[in-house]
């Protein structure tokens, strides 16, 4: 049986391609603004904040000239350190452009004369209309709750903006690989479905998953737990930085406990390897997704690559439990 999410997953390469083509000039303009700013704020919720976490950690691992802070919507709204007219730029990410807390924060930033940028998939949304610089992702309507094509296009926009402005020594190669990402995604979508369908059937009866990643992979681990496993597959899940394995999780890491580990051979994956070794010794039900198994790209682009096999895993995990991976039970009904 096919769910709507299937079609939306397959539309990811073209969505990213069209977004880059349509918005490239604006992305360059925002990169110039970042170069002139003293601070960059990244704001989002759910899948959107996971893209902020990934690009923040990628920049921090590779570049020294950009000061980045990440906030959820209301955390930014209640931030008392904002100064009227400060030399900063705030980039807001939202699939709908109507996320209440993100929109409230955008309006507050406008009140403080911070330069606001909105990245959204809805051209008529409030955030696109009210931001000083709007960026529209070209995904068409997305209905699956966990976010596939809107995730990949938001992530692509953030990487293009921030790495273009960075002093990363390998940024030219990274940006060239980013421009080729639609072709890579097309191949991955075809090559990774069957193995993750089998893996999902093996793990379909598990109730909880722990998700670990280091550097930019933490943002993906956050998305995997929060909006893929919990929202899409209706499974309990918990994201952790790899370095935090020894706090809390180490007391729950027992025989047959499922753990998903994302690894890309970052320098910081030294601690990821310790978590893997511990998992093996305790006979956890561990799944390791390694960048080198899927693509030969700059390690900092890891979330773009690893998200595809993870999407297939969650898609079929939901299916084998009789769930529509794109449906919702409460999201959309709860308002803050």
PDB file of C-alpha atoms in Angstrom, residues 129-321:
ATOM      1  CA  UNK A 129       4.428  38.422   3.821  1.00  0.00           C
ATOM      2  CA  UNK A 130       5.863  39.925   7.002  1.00  0.00           C
ATOM      3  CA  UNK A 131       9.565  39.027   6.742  1.00  0.00           C
ATOM      4  CA  UNK A 132      11.917  41.615   5.304  1.00  0.00           C
ATOM      5  CA  UNK A 133      13.383  38.925   3.047  1.00  0.00           C
ATOM      6  CA  UNK A 134      11.110  36.001   2.056  1.00  0.00           C
ATOM      7  CA  UNK A 135      12.432  32.707   0.672  1.00  0.00           C
ATOM      8  CA  UNK A 136       9.850  30.306  -0.765  1.00  0.00           C
ATOM      9  CA  UNK A 137      10.670  26.604  -1.011  1.00  0.00           C
ATOM     10  CA  UNK A 138       9.227  25.057  -4.180  1.00  0.00           C
ATOM     11  CA  UNK A 139       7.694  21.872  -2.818  1.00  0.00           C
ATOM     12  CA  UNK A 140       4.040  22.134  -3.700  1.00  0.00           C
ATOM     13  CA  UNK A 141       1.641  21.083  -0.965  1.00  0.00           C
ATOM     14  CA  UNK A 142       3.072  18.746   1.661  1.00  0.00           C
ATOM     15  CA  UNK A 143       0.664  16.711   3.772  1.00  0.00           C
ATOM     16  CA  UNK A 144       2.834  14.125   5.551  1.00  0.00           C
ATOM     17  CA  UNK A 145       3.292  15.312   9.111  1.00  0.00           C
ATOM     18  CA  UNK A 146       6.926  14.350   9.561  1.00  0.00           C
ATOM     19  CA  UNK A 147       8.154  16.560   6.693  1.00  0.00           C
ATOM     20  CA  UNK A 148      10.265  15.272   3.804  1.00  0.00           C
ATOM     21  CA  UNK A 149      10.552  17.693   0.901  1.00  0.00           C
ATOM     22  CA  UNK A 150      10.074  20.766   3.109  1.00  0.00           C
ATOM     23  CA  UNK A 151      12.813  19.476   5.416  1.00  0.00           C
ATOM     24  CA  UNK A 152      15.311  18.906   2.622  1.00  0.00           C
ATOM     25  CA  UNK A 153      14.632  22.288   1.000  1.00  0.00           C
ATOM     26  CA  UNK A 154      14.843  24.229   4.273  1.00  0.00           C
ATOM     27  CA  UNK A 155      18.102  22.467   5.067  1.00  0.00           C
ATOM     28  CA  UNK A 156      19.396  23.225   1.578  1.00  0.00           C
ATOM     29  CA  UNK A 157      18.576  26.927   1.901  1.00  0.00           C
ATOM     30  CA  UNK A 158      20.249  27.221   5.294  1.00  0.00           C
ATOM     31  CA  UNK A 159      23.405  25.432   4.151  1.00  0.00           C
ATOM     32  CA  UNK A 160      23.643  27.569   1.007  1.00  0.00           C
ATOM     33  CA  UNK A 161      23.188  30.806   2.940  1.00  0.00           C
ATOM     34  CA  UNK A 162      25.526  30.096   5.812  1.00  0.00           C
ATOM     35  CA  UNK A 163      28.321  28.215   4.075  1.00  0.00           C
ATOM     36  CA  UNK A 164      28.450  30.820   1.296  1.00  0.00           C
ATOM     37  CA  UNK A 165      29.108  33.363   4.078  1.00  0.00           C
ATOM     38  CA  UNK A 166      31.491  31.145   6.040  1.00  0.00           C
ATOM     39  CA  UNK A 167      35.274  30.981   6.116  1.00  0.00           C
ATOM     40  CA  UNK A 168      35.238  27.177   5.842  1.00  0.00           C
ATOM     41  CA  UNK A 169      38.341  26.229   3.876  1.00  0.00           C
ATOM     42  CA  UNK A 170      36.489  23.595   1.800  1.00  0.00           C
ATOM     43  CA  UNK A 171      33.316  25.612   1.212  1.00  0.00           C
ATOM     44  CA  UNK A 172      33.712  25.768  -2.588  1.00  0.00           C
ATOM     45  CA  UNK A 173      33.689  21.983  -2.823  1.00  0.00           C
ATOM     46  CA  UNK A 174      30.884  21.683  -0.270  1.00  0.00           C
ATOM     47  CA  UNK A 175      28.680  24.159  -2.151  1.00  0.00           C
ATOM     48  CA  UNK A 176      29.381  22.359  -5.436  1.00  0.00           C
ATOM     49  CA  UNK A 177      28.292  19.078  -3.849  1.00  0.00           C
ATOM     50  CA  UNK A 178      25.222  20.790  -2.420  1.00  0.00           C
ATOM     51  CA  UNK A 179      24.223  21.902  -5.921  1.00  0.00           C
ATOM     52  CA  UNK A 180      24.465  18.252  -7.029  1.00  0.00           C
ATOM     53  CA  UNK A 181      22.406  17.014  -4.085  1.00  0.00           C
ATOM     54  CA  UNK A 182      19.159  16.513  -6.111  1.00  0.00           C
ATOM     55  CA  UNK A 183      20.923  13.871  -8.238  1.00  0.00           C
ATOM     56  CA  UNK A 184      22.319  12.167  -5.142  1.00  0.00           C
ATOM     57  CA  UNK A 185      18.874  12.091  -3.532  1.00  0.00           C
ATOM     58  CA  UNK A 186      17.349  10.487  -6.638  1.00  0.00           C
ATOM     59  CA  UNK A 187      19.838   7.615  -6.407  1.00  0.00           C
ATOM     60  CA  UNK A 188      19.443   7.195  -2.657  1.00  0.00           C
ATOM     61  CA  UNK A 189      15.655   7.014  -2.881  1.00  0.00           C
ATOM     62  CA  UNK A 190      15.963   4.090  -5.275  1.00  0.00           C
ATOM     63  CA  UNK A 191      18.832   2.288  -3.575  1.00  0.00           C
ATOM     64  CA  UNK A 192      17.850   2.412   0.105  1.00  0.00           C
ATOM     65  CA  UNK A 193      14.167   1.436   0.139  1.00  0.00           C
ATOM     66  CA  UNK A 194      14.354  -2.365   0.215  1.00  0.00           C
ATOM     67  CA  UNK A 195      16.975  -2.741   2.941  1.00  0.00           C
ATOM     68  CA  UNK A 196      15.143  -0.326   5.239  1.00  0.00           C
ATOM     69  CA  UNK A 197      11.814  -1.996   4.559  1.00  0.00           C
ATOM     70  CA  UNK A 198      13.360  -5.250   5.809  1.00  0.00           C
ATOM     71  CA  UNK A 199      14.873  -3.462   8.796  1.00  0.00           C
ATOM     72  CA  UNK A 200      11.533  -1.869   9.674  1.00  0.00           C
ATOM     73  CA  UNK A 201       9.786  -5.220   9.637  1.00  0.00           C
ATOM     74  CA  UNK A 202      12.426  -6.570  12.004  1.00  0.00           C
ATOM     75  CA  UNK A 203      11.918  -3.674  14.452  1.00  0.00           C
ATOM     76  CA  UNK A 204       8.146  -3.160  14.055  1.00  0.00           C
ATOM     77  CA  UNK A 205       7.285  -4.490  17.518  1.00  0.00           C
ATOM     78  CA  UNK A 206       9.670  -2.204  19.402  1.00  0.00           C
ATOM     79  CA  UNK A 207       8.037   0.529  21.481  1.00  0.00           C
ATOM     80  CA  UNK A 208      10.924   2.937  22.044  1.00  0.00           C
ATOM     81  CA  UNK A 209      14.018   4.008  20.120  1.00  0.00           C
ATOM     82  CA  UNK A 210      17.007   6.032  21.302  1.00  0.00           C
ATOM     83  CA  UNK A 211      18.600   8.182  18.576  1.00  0.00           C
ATOM     84  CA  UNK A 212      22.218   9.358  18.744  1.00  0.00           C
ATOM     85  CA  UNK A 213      24.291  11.677  16.590  1.00  0.00           C
ATOM     86  CA  UNK A 214      27.260  14.005  16.847  1.00  0.00           C
ATOM     87  CA  UNK A 215      27.811  17.380  15.182  1.00  0.00           C
ATOM     88  CA  UNK A 216      25.305  18.038  12.364  1.00  0.00           C
ATOM     89  CA  UNK A 217      23.908  14.543  12.882  1.00  0.00           C
ATOM     90  CA  UNK A 218      22.401  15.562  16.211  1.00  0.00           C
ATOM     91  CA  UNK A 219      19.895  17.759  14.371  1.00  0.00           C
ATOM     92  CA  UNK A 220      18.921  14.747  12.268  1.00  0.00           C
ATOM     93  CA  UNK A 221      18.731  12.535  15.375  1.00  0.00           C
ATOM     94  CA  UNK A 222      16.384  15.152  16.859  1.00  0.00           C
ATOM     95  CA  UNK A 223      14.175  15.063  13.760  1.00  0.00           C
ATOM     96  CA  UNK A 224      14.286  11.262  13.689  1.00  0.00           C
ATOM     97  CA  UNK A 225      13.050  11.017  17.262  1.00  0.00           C
ATOM     98  CA  UNK A 226      10.689  13.969  17.498  1.00  0.00           C
ATOM     99  CA  UNK A 227       8.947  14.209  14.130  1.00  0.00           C
ATOM    100  CA  UNK A 228       9.675  10.912  12.394  1.00  0.00           C
ATOM    101  CA  UNK A 229       9.402   8.168  14.984  1.00  0.00           C
ATOM    102  CA  UNK A 230       7.002   9.861  17.404  1.00  0.00           C
ATOM    103  CA  UNK A 231       4.794  11.714  14.916  1.00  0.00           C
ATOM    104  CA  UNK A 232       5.151   9.460  11.879  1.00  0.00           C
ATOM    105  CA  UNK A 233       5.507   5.940  13.292  1.00  0.00           C
ATOM    106  CA  UNK A 234       3.800   6.593  16.663  1.00  0.00           C
ATOM    107  CA  UNK A 235       6.759   5.181  18.587  1.00  0.00           C
ATOM    108  CA  UNK A 236       8.328   6.542  21.739  1.00  0.00           C
ATOM    109  CA  UNK A 237      11.736   8.023  20.934  1.00  0.00           C
ATOM    110  CA  UNK A 238      14.478  10.084  22.552  1.00  0.00           C
ATOM    111  CA  UNK A 239      17.245  12.063  20.793  1.00  0.00           C
ATOM    112  CA  UNK A 240      20.690  12.470  22.354  1.00  0.00           C
ATOM    113  CA  UNK A 241      24.036  13.934  21.448  1.00  0.00           C
ATOM    114  CA  UNK A 242      26.484  11.036  21.219  1.00  0.00           C
ATOM    115  CA  UNK A 243      28.529  12.621  24.011  1.00  0.00           C
ATOM    116  CA  UNK A 244      25.499  12.428  26.316  1.00  0.00           C
ATOM    117  CA  UNK A 245      25.207   8.644  26.000  1.00  0.00           C
ATOM    118  CA  UNK A 246      26.966   8.314  29.342  1.00  0.00           C
ATOM    119  CA  UNK A 247      24.301  10.433  31.070  1.00  0.00           C
ATOM    120  CA  UNK A 248      20.907   8.867  31.600  1.00  0.00           C
ATOM    121  CA  UNK A 249      20.850   6.627  28.551  1.00  0.00           C
ATOM    122  CA  UNK A 250      23.736   4.545  29.839  1.00  0.00           C
ATOM    123  CA  UNK A 251      21.408   3.420  32.659  1.00  0.00           C
ATOM    124  CA  UNK A 252      18.754   2.335  30.139  1.00  0.00           C
ATOM    125  CA  UNK A 253      21.181   0.757  27.678  1.00  0.00           C
ATOM    126  CA  UNK A 254      20.323  -2.872  28.363  1.00  0.00           C
ATOM    127  CA  UNK A 255      20.185  -6.034  26.313  1.00  0.00           C
ATOM    128  CA  UNK A 256      17.715  -5.761  23.400  1.00  0.00           C
ATOM    129  CA  UNK A 257      17.027  -2.026  23.863  1.00  0.00           C
ATOM    130  CA  UNK A 258      16.832  -0.433  20.348  1.00  0.00           C
ATOM    131  CA  UNK A 259      19.253   2.374  19.559  1.00  0.00           C
ATOM    132  CA  UNK A 260      19.825   4.157  16.239  1.00  0.00           C
ATOM    133  CA  UNK A 261      23.269   5.682  15.806  1.00  0.00           C
ATOM    134  CA  UNK A 262      24.235   8.159  13.084  1.00  0.00           C
ATOM    135  CA  UNK A 263      27.934   8.226  12.219  1.00  0.00           C
ATOM    136  CA  UNK A 264      29.894  10.262   9.662  1.00  0.00           C
ATOM    137  CA  UNK A 265      33.500   9.971  10.815  1.00  0.00           C
ATOM    138  CA  UNK A 266      33.525  13.441  12.354  1.00  0.00           C
ATOM    139  CA  UNK A 267      36.335  14.091  14.811  1.00  0.00           C
ATOM    140  CA  UNK A 268      33.590  14.177  17.444  1.00  0.00           C
ATOM    141  CA  UNK A 269      32.509  10.678  16.397  1.00  0.00           C
ATOM    142  CA  UNK A 270      35.290   9.467  18.666  1.00  0.00           C
ATOM    143  CA  UNK A 271      32.622   9.528  21.368  1.00  0.00           C
ATOM    144  CA  UNK A 272      30.057   7.976  19.003  1.00  0.00           C
ATOM    145  CA  UNK A 273      32.418   5.014  18.607  1.00  0.00           C
ATOM    146  CA  UNK A 274      32.492   4.591  22.375  1.00  0.00           C
ATOM    147  CA  UNK A 275      28.689   4.452  22.395  1.00  0.00           C
ATOM    148  CA  UNK A 276      28.778   1.858  19.612  1.00  0.00           C
ATOM    149  CA  UNK A 277      31.300  -0.269  21.513  1.00  0.00           C
ATOM    150  CA  UNK A 278      29.199  -0.061  24.672  1.00  0.00           C
ATOM    151  CA  UNK A 279      26.073  -1.005  22.716  1.00  0.00           C
ATOM    152  CA  UNK A 280      27.763  -4.056  21.257  1.00  0.00           C
ATOM    153  CA  UNK A 281      29.069  -5.220  24.628  1.00  0.00           C
ATOM    154  CA  UNK A 282      25.619  -4.939  26.217  1.00  0.00           C
ATOM    155  CA  UNK A 283      23.919  -6.564  23.204  1.00  0.00           C
ATOM    156  CA  UNK A 284      21.627  -3.650  22.464  1.00  0.00           C
ATOM    157  CA  UNK A 285      19.560  -3.848  19.281  1.00  0.00           C
ATOM    158  CA  UNK A 286      21.667  -1.241  17.560  1.00  0.00           C
ATOM    159  CA  UNK A 287      21.272   0.160  14.051  1.00  0.00           C
ATOM    160  CA  UNK A 288      24.182   2.163  12.668  1.00  0.00           C
ATOM    161  CA  UNK A 289      23.688   4.508   9.710  1.00  0.00           C
ATOM    162  CA  UNK A 290      27.106   5.485   8.335  1.00  0.00           C
ATOM    163  CA  UNK A 291      27.645   8.223   5.774  1.00  0.00           C
ATOM    164  CA  UNK A 292      30.369   6.243   3.975  1.00  0.00           C
ATOM    165  CA  UNK A 293      27.858   3.503   3.144  1.00  0.00           C
ATOM    166  CA  UNK A 294      25.711   5.881   1.093  1.00  0.00           C
ATOM    167  CA  UNK A 295      27.791   8.654  -0.467  1.00  0.00           C
ATOM    168  CA  UNK A 296      31.221  10.222  -0.846  1.00  0.00           C
ATOM    169  CA  UNK A 297      30.622  13.858   0.069  1.00  0.00           C
ATOM    170  CA  UNK A 298      31.840  16.438   2.561  1.00  0.00           C
ATOM    171  CA  UNK A 299      30.995  14.993   5.976  1.00  0.00           C
ATOM    172  CA  UNK A 300      29.175  18.174   6.948  1.00  0.00           C
ATOM    173  CA  UNK A 301      26.481  17.324   4.356  1.00  0.00           C
ATOM    174  CA  UNK A 302      25.701  14.114   6.225  1.00  0.00           C
ATOM    175  CA  UNK A 303      22.083  15.006   7.212  1.00  0.00           C
ATOM    176  CA  UNK A 304      21.083  15.331   3.538  1.00  0.00           C
ATOM    177  CA  UNK A 305      22.288  11.805   2.852  1.00  0.00           C
ATOM    178  CA  UNK A 306      21.303   9.902   5.992  1.00  0.00           C
ATOM    179  CA  UNK A 307      17.763  11.280   6.114  1.00  0.00           C
ATOM    180  CA  UNK A 308      16.757   9.250   3.033  1.00  0.00           C
ATOM    181  CA  UNK A 309      17.314   5.729   4.435  1.00  0.00           C
ATOM    182  CA  UNK A 310      15.837   6.940   7.731  1.00  0.00           C
ATOM    183  CA  UNK A 311      12.686   8.107   5.919  1.00  0.00           C
ATOM    184  CA  UNK A 312      12.245   4.668   4.392  1.00  0.00           C
ATOM    185  CA  UNK A 313      12.789   3.013   7.771  1.00  0.00           C
ATOM    186  CA  UNK A 314      10.130   5.167   9.445  1.00  0.00           C
ATOM    187  CA  UNK A 315       7.742   4.900   6.486  1.00  0.00           C
ATOM    188  CA  UNK A 316       7.703   1.114   6.670  1.00  0.00           C
ATOM    189  CA  UNK A 317       7.842   1.023  10.466  1.00  0.00           C
ATOM    190  CA  UNK A 318       4.530   2.899  10.451  1.00  0.00           C
ATOM    191  CA  UNK A 319       3.131   0.696   7.693  1.00  0.00           C
ATOM    192  CA  UNK A 320       3.912  -2.563   9.507  1.00  0.00           C
ATOM    193  CA  UNK A 321       2.099  -1.196  12.559  1.00  0.00           C
TER     194      UNK A 321
END
